[in-house]
Coordinates of C-alpha atoms and ligand atoms in Angstrom, one line a residue:
M232 CA -29.5 -1.4 -4.7
A233 CA -26.6 -1.2 -2.2
Y234 CA -23.8 1.2 -2.7
S235 CA -20.6 1.7 -1.1
R236 CA -18.9 4.1 1.1
I237 CA -16.0 5.1 2.7
T238 CA -16.5 6.9 5.8
G239 CA -13.7 7.2 7.9
L240 CA -10.0 7.0 7.8
G241 CA -7.0 6.6 9.4
Y242 CA -3.1 5.9 9.8
Y243 CA -0.4 4.7 12.0
V244 CA 3.6 5.4 11.1
P245 CA 6.7 4.8 13.9
D246 CA 7.8 7.0 15.5
N247 CA 11.3 5.8 14.5
V248 CA 12.4 8.2 11.1
V249 CA 15.0 6.8 9.9
T250 CA 16.5 9.2 6.7
N251 CA 18.6 9.0 4.2
N252 CA 21.9 10.0 5.6
D253 CA 21.2 6.8 8.3
L254 CA 21.0 4.3 5.8
T255 CA 24.6 5.9 5.1
K256 CA 25.5 3.6 8.6
W257 CA 25.0 0.1 7.0
M258 CA 25.3 0.7 2.8
E259 CA 27.1 2.4 0.1
T260 CA 24.4 5.1 -1.0
S261 CA 24.1 8.8 -1.1
D262 CA 20.8 11.3 0.4
E263 CA 21.4 12.9 -3.3
W264 CA 21.3 9.5 -5.4
I265 CA 18.1 7.9 -3.9
Q266 CA 15.9 11.4 -3.6
E267 CA 16.9 12.0 -7.3
R268 CA 16.0 8.2 -8.5
T269 CA 12.9 8.2 -5.7
G270 CA 12.2 11.3 -4.2
I271 CA 12.7 9.6 -1.0
K272 CA 13.8 11.7 1.7
E273 CA 13.2 9.7 5.3
R274 CA 11.4 6.6 6.2
R275 CA 9.8 5.1 9.8
Y276 CA 11.0 1.8 10.7
F277 CA 8.9 0.0 13.5
E278 CA 10.7 -0.7 16.9
F279 CA 10.9 -3.6 18.0
G280 CA 8.8 -4.3 21.3
K281 CA 6.3 -1.9 20.6
D282 CA 5.4 -1.5 17.0
T283 CA 4.0 -5.1 15.3
N284 CA 1.9 -5.5 12.3
Y285 CA -1.5 -5.8 13.4
S286 CA -0.4 -3.4 16.1
M287 CA -0.4 -0.6 13.6
A288 CA -3.5 -1.6 11.4
T289 CA -5.4 -1.7 15.1
A290 CA -4.0 2.0 15.3
A291 CA -5.3 3.2 12.2
S292 CA -8.6 1.1 12.4
R293 CA -9.8 2.5 15.5
Q294 CA -8.4 5.6 14.1
A295 CA -10.7 5.2 11.1
L296 CA -13.5 4.0 13.5
D297 CA -13.8 6.9 15.2
R298 CA -13.5 8.7 12.7
A299 CA -16.5 6.8 11.0
G300 CA -18.2 8.0 14.8
I301 CA -18.9 3.6 14.9
T302 CA -17.3 0.8 16.9
A303 CA -15.5 -2.1 16.4
D304 CA -18.9 -3.9 17.2
D305 CA -20.6 -2.1 14.3
V306 CA -18.0 -4.0 11.9
D307 CA -19.2 -7.2 10.2
V308 CA -15.9 -7.8 8.4
I309 CA -12.0 -7.4 7.8
V310 CA -10.1 -7.3 4.7
Y311 CA -6.6 -6.9 5.7
A312 CA -3.8 -6.5 3.3
T313 CA -0.3 -6.9 3.7
I314 CA 2.9 -9.0 2.7
T315 CA 4.6 -8.8 5.9
P316 CA 2.7 -10.7 8.1
D317 CA 2.8 -11.4 12.1
Y318 CA 3.1 -14.6 11.7
F319 CA 3.9 -17.3 9.3
F320 CA 0.5 -18.5 9.5
P321 CA -2.8 -17.4 10.6
G322 CA -2.6 -14.5 9.4
S323 CA -2.4 -10.7 11.0
A324 CA -6.4 -9.9 10.4
F325 CA -6.6 -12.7 13.2
L326 CA -4.7 -10.5 15.9
M327 CA -6.5 -7.3 15.1
Q328 CA -9.9 -9.1 14.8
R329 CA -9.1 -10.4 18.7
E330 CA -7.7 -7.0 19.6
L331 CA -10.5 -5.0 18.9
K332 CA -12.4 -8.0 20.7
M333 CA -14.6 -8.7 17.5
D334 CA -14.8 -12.6 18.3
G335 CA -16.6 -14.5 15.7
K336 CA -16.6 -11.9 13.4
P337 CA -15.1 -12.8 9.6
V338 CA -11.4 -11.7 9.1
I339 CA -9.6 -11.8 5.3
D340 CA -6.2 -11.9 4.5
I341 CA -4.7 -11.1 1.5
R342 CA -1.3 -10.6 0.1
E343 CA -1.2 -8.7 -3.7
Q344 CA 1.9 -6.8 -2.7
C345 CA 1.7 -2.8 -3.8
S346 CA -2.2 -3.2 -4.5
G347 CA -3.2 -4.8 -1.4
F348 CA -4.9 -2.0 -0.3
V349 CA -7.0 -1.3 -3.8
Y350 CA -7.5 -5.4 -4.0
A351 CA -9.0 -5.2 -0.4
L352 CA -11.3 -2.5 -1.2
S353 CA -13.1 -4.0 -4.0
I354 CA -13.5 -7.2 -1.7
A355 CA -14.9 -5.0 0.7
D356 CA -17.5 -3.3 -1.8
Q357 CA -18.7 -6.6 -3.3
F358 CA -19.8 -7.6 -0.2
I359 CA -21.8 -4.5 0.7
K360 CA -23.0 -4.2 -2.9
S361 CA -24.0 -7.5 -2.7
G362 CA -26.3 -7.2 0.7
M363 CA -24.1 -9.4 2.6
Y364 CA -22.7 -7.3 4.8
K365 CA -22.9 -3.5 5.8
T366 CA -19.6 -2.8 7.4
A367 CA -16.2 -3.1 6.1
L368 CA -12.8 -2.6 7.9
V369 CA -10.2 -2.5 5.5
V370 CA -6.5 -2.2 6.5
G371 CA -3.4 -2.1 4.5
S372 CA -0.2 -2.9 6.9
E373 CA 3.2 -3.7 6.9
I374 CA 6.6 -3.9 8.4
Q375 CA 9.2 -4.4 6.2
S376 CA 11.9 -2.6 7.6
S377 CA 13.4 -5.9 9.3
L378 CA 13.1 -7.9 6.4
L379 CA 15.0 -5.4 4.3
N380 CA 18.8 -6.1 3.3
K381 CA 20.4 -3.0 4.4
S382 CA 24.3 -3.7 3.6
T383 CA 25.4 -2.2 -0.5
A384 CA 23.9 -5.8 -1.8
G385 CA 20.5 -5.0 -0.8
R386 CA 20.7 -1.2 -1.8
N387 CA 18.6 -0.9 -4.4
T388 CA 15.5 -2.0 -2.9
A389 CA 16.1 -1.5 1.2
I390 CA 16.6 2.4 0.4
I391 CA 13.1 2.1 -0.6
F392 CA 10.5 1.0 1.4
G393 CA 9.3 2.1 5.1
D394 CA 6.7 0.3 7.7
G395 CA 3.2 2.0 8.8
A396 CA -0.7 1.2 8.2
G397 CA -3.5 2.8 7.0
A398 CA -7.3 1.9 7.2
A399 CA -10.5 2.7 5.7
V400 CA -14.0 2.1 7.7
V401 CA -16.2 1.4 3.7
Q402 CA -20.5 1.0 5.3
A403 CA -23.4 0.7 3.2
T404 CA -25.6 3.3 1.5
S405 CA -28.4 3.5 -0.6
D406 CA -26.9 7.2 -2.3
P407 CA -24.6 6.5 -5.6
A408 CA -23.6 10.0 -5.9
H409 CA -21.1 9.3 -2.7
S410 CA -19.9 6.1 -3.2
I411 CA -16.9 4.0 -4.6
L412 CA -18.1 4.1 -8.2
S413 CA -16.2 0.7 -9.7
T414 CA -13.1 -0.9 -8.8
H415 CA -10.5 -2.5 -11.8
L416 CA -8.5 -5.7 -10.8
H417 CA -5.4 -6.8 -13.0
A418 CA -2.5 -9.3 -12.3
D419 CA 0.0 -11.0 -14.4
G420 CA 1.9 -13.9 -12.7
R421 CA 4.3 -13.9 -15.6
Y422 CA 6.0 -10.8 -14.2
A423 CA 6.1 -12.8 -10.3
E424 CA 10.0 -13.0 -10.2
E425 CA 10.7 -9.4 -11.3
L426 CA 10.2 -8.5 -7.5
Y427 CA 9.6 -11.0 -5.2
M428 CA 11.1 -12.4 -1.7
K429 CA 11.6 -16.2 -2.5
D430 CA 11.6 -17.8 0.9
P431 CA 11.0 -19.4 3.1
G432 CA 9.4 -21.3 -0.1
S433 CA 7.2 -24.0 1.2
S434 CA 8.4 -26.2 -2.6
R435 CA 11.7 -25.9 -1.0
E436 CA 13.8 -29.0 -0.1
R437 CA 14.9 -27.5 3.9
P438 CA 13.5 -23.8 3.8
F439 CA 14.8 -22.7 6.9
S440 CA 18.3 -24.0 5.7
K441 CA 21.7 -21.8 6.3
E442 CA 22.6 -22.3 2.9
L443 CA 19.5 -20.7 1.9
I444 CA 20.0 -17.8 3.8
D445 CA 23.4 -17.0 2.3
E446 CA 21.8 -17.7 -1.6
G447 CA 19.9 -14.5 -0.6
G448 CA 16.2 -15.9 -1.0
F449 CA 15.3 -14.3 1.9
N450 CA 15.9 -11.0 0.6
V451 CA 14.1 -9.0 -1.8
F452 CA 14.9 -9.3 -5.5
M453 CA 13.9 -6.4 -7.4
N454 CA 14.5 -5.7 -11.3
G455 CA 14.0 -1.9 -10.5
N456 CA 14.1 -1.6 -14.6
A457 CA 11.3 -4.3 -15.4
V458 CA 8.8 -2.7 -12.7
F459 CA 10.0 1.0 -13.4
K460 CA 8.9 0.2 -17.4
H461 CA 6.0 -1.5 -16.5
A462 CA 4.5 0.9 -14.0
I463 CA 4.7 3.4 -15.8
V464 CA 2.4 2.4 -18.5
K465 CA -0.1 0.0 -15.6
F466 CA -0.9 3.1 -14.0
G467 CA -2.0 4.6 -17.1
E468 CA -4.3 1.8 -18.4
V469 CA -6.0 0.7 -15.3
I470 CA -7.0 5.0 -14.4
Q471 CA -8.3 5.2 -18.3
E472 CA -10.0 2.5 -17.4
A473 CA -11.5 3.3 -14.3
L474 CA -12.8 6.9 -15.9
T475 CA -14.4 4.6 -19.4
A476 CA -16.0 2.9 -16.8
N477 CA -18.2 5.6 -15.2
G478 CA -18.0 7.9 -18.4
Y479 CA -15.6 10.2 -17.2
Q480 CA -11.9 11.8 -18.8
S481 CA -8.7 12.8 -16.7
S482 CA -9.9 16.6 -16.9
D483 CA -12.7 15.7 -14.1
V484 CA -10.9 13.8 -11.7
N485 CA -10.5 16.0 -8.4
L486 CA -8.0 14.0 -7.0
L487 CA -5.5 11.1 -7.8
V488 CA -4.0 9.3 -4.7
P489 CA -1.2 6.6 -5.9
H490 CA 0.6 4.1 -4.9
Q491 CA 3.8 5.5 -3.8
A492 CA 6.1 3.9 -5.5
N493 CA 8.5 6.2 -6.9
I494 CA 8.1 10.0 -7.5
R495 CA 9.2 9.8 -11.1
I496 CA 6.5 7.1 -11.5
S497 CA 3.7 9.5 -9.9
D498 CA 5.5 12.4 -12.1
Y499 CA 4.4 10.5 -15.5
V500 CA 1.2 9.6 -14.6
R501 CA 0.6 13.3 -13.3
Q502 CA 1.6 14.8 -16.4
Q503 CA 0.1 12.5 -18.7
M504 CA -3.4 12.6 -17.2
G505 CA -2.5 16.7 -16.9
L506 CA -3.3 17.2 -13.5
S507 CA -1.2 19.6 -10.9
E508 CA 1.0 18.8 -8.3
D509 CA -1.9 19.6 -6.3
Q510 CA -4.0 17.1 -7.7
V511 CA -1.5 14.3 -6.4
I512 CA -0.9 13.1 -3.5
N513 CA 2.5 11.9 -2.8
N514 CA 3.8 11.0 0.8
I515 CA 6.6 9.1 -0.2
Q516 CA 9.1 11.6 0.4
R517 CA 8.6 11.2 4.1
F518 CA 7.5 7.4 4.1
G519 CA 9.2 6.0 1.3
N520 CA 7.0 3.0 -0.1
T521 CA 4.6 1.3 2.2
T522 CA 3.1 -1.5 0.1
A523 CA -0.1 -2.2 0.7
A524 CA -0.7 0.4 3.0
S525 CA 0.6 3.6 1.0
I526 CA -2.6 4.1 -0.1
P527 CA -4.9 4.6 2.8
I528 CA -2.1 6.5 4.9
A529 CA -2.2 8.7 1.8
M530 CA -5.6 9.1 1.8
A531 CA -6.2 9.3 5.8
E532 CA -3.1 12.4 5.5
A533 CA -5.1 14.1 2.4
W534 CA -8.6 13.5 4.1
E535 CA -6.7 15.8 7.2
K536 CA -5.2 18.3 5.2
N537 CA -8.8 18.4 3.3
K538 CA -7.5 18.1 -0.1
F539 CA -10.6 16.4 -1.1
K540 CA -14.0 17.6 -0.2
E541 CA -17.8 16.3 0.0
G542 CA -19.2 15.2 -4.1
D543 CA -15.0 15.6 -5.6
L544 CA -13.9 12.7 -8.0
V545 CA -10.8 10.4 -6.2
C546 CA -9.5 8.0 -8.3
L547 CA -6.8 5.6 -6.4
A548 CA -4.8 3.8 -8.2
A549 CA -1.9 0.6 -7.8
F550 CA 1.1 -0.9 -9.6
G551 CA 3.7 -3.8 -7.6
S552 CA 4.6 -7.0 -7.3
G553 CA 3.2 -10.5 -9.1
F554 CA 2.4 -8.2 -11.2
T555 CA -0.1 -6.7 -9.8
W556 CA -2.6 -3.1 -11.0
A557 CA -5.6 -1.6 -10.1
S558 CA -7.7 1.3 -9.1
A559 CA -10.8 2.5 -7.6
L560 CA -13.1 5.8 -8.5
I561 CA -14.7 7.4 -5.6
R562 CA -17.4 9.6 -5.8
W563 CA -16.9 11.6 -2.1
Ligands
LIG628 N1 22.8 4.0 -4.0 C1 23.8 3.8 -4.8 N2 23.7 3.4 -5.9 C2 23.2 2.4 -6.0 C3 21.4 1.7 -5.3 C4 22.2 3.2 -4.2 N3 20.8 2.6 -3.6 N4 20.9 1.0 -6.0 C5 21.3 1.0 -7.0 N5 22.4 1.5 -7.4 C6 23.8 1.6 -8.2 C7 23.3 0.9 -9.4 O1 25.0 -0.6 -8.6 C8 24.6 0.7 -10.4 O2 25.6 1.0 -10.3 P1 26.7 0.3 -11.5 O3 25.8 1.6 -12.9 O4 28.0 1.1 -10.8 O5 25.8 -0.6 -12.1 C9 23.6 2.2 -10.9 O6 23.6 2.9 -9.7 C10 22.5 2.1 -11.2 O7 21.6 1.3 -10.8 P2 20.3 1.0 -11.3 O8 19.7 0.0 -11.2 O9 20.3 0.7 -13.2 O10 19.6 2.3 -11.0 P3 18.2 3.0 -11.4 O11 18.1 4.4 -12.0 O12 16.9 1.9 -12.2 O13 16.9 3.0 -10.3 C11 15.5 2.6 -8.6 C12 17.3 2.0 -9.7 C13 15.0 0.8 -8.1 C14 15.4 3.7 -7.9 C15 14.5 2.2 -10.2 O14 15.1 1.1 -11.1 C16 13.0 2.2 -9.6 O15 12.7 3.2 -9.3 N6 12.9 1.1 -10.1 C17 11.2 1.0 -9.5 C18 11.4 0.7 -8.0 C19 9.9 0.7 -7.7 O16 9.0 1.5 -8.1 N7 9.7 -0.2 -7.0 C20 8.1 -0.4 -6.6 C21 7.1 -0.9 -6.9 S1 5.7 -1.1 -6.0

């Protein structure tokens, strides 16, 4: 029986730091409001002409490959999560595959919003467990800054999101004691319109008309309250599901890596689980919410800072648009 193990982590964030005070140039808001409601102090925005969704993913992947001690030639499949691809189609995985000179190797583009990385990890895990592939490159990458409405009308979403990419190399192992123990995926389309970007929708009569731009369908819409209320429940549920499936309880967890949605959501989950501040990774203060990239960036940073070691029980948990929610339990 094959198991899968994360053998390398990497991340890339653009150099361009945008503080809360910078945002006040474009919209009515304040550093105090943003920090109090979300925990965010600054985020990164891509630099046009320098960063692209796939170039950031490639940089993160190269770092993950180096750290795993392998090259792109050794990778059997790419699973790439993003809601902000470079092109409408084909997906950014193709562009990264070309950059890494992996011609002929399969690529899978998925969306799944803020749960995208955990979904992608689960897909890689199943490929490896089934014996179909031995090495997968799992990526989350987002350029969201160019798609945000940075006027006062868009301030409830524009303050939250940032750009960046993270990647993990996942490889087959025969050792279940150091492997991904389980993954748990959920979705509920009844809430699709609580956090979404409507346009350019293919079912529109004239998807690219000026009227639709004026209507605001090209801006992210979020019912912040509904997202908040569901997130605090679903994070707890899906973490418990992972623990129960493996016969563990909260006190067995060494490190929780939550999707970086909002510091208040992370704090609530941390308190529910009885974990210390040290046991929960939070970098939303510096990077904002980078959607599919947030968990691999947080994991890669935590790894660099020696926040976890071999044998630790690490839990990943996500919630996002869809709604989607997901978890993964890893014995490192
Ligand atoms: N700066 C200043 N004021 C703002 C603002 C901003 N950036 N955004 C909204 N406001 C105002 C609103 O206009 C409203 O004003 P009013 O009372 O005069 O109408 C007031 O602040 C309260 O707005 P509300 O939307 O109720 O705020 P909130 O306390 O719910 O906080 C969020 C808003 C977005 C921070 C909060 O709902 C949240 O964190 N939700 C979860 C979001 C999330 O995690 N998303 C990612 C999911 S993966």
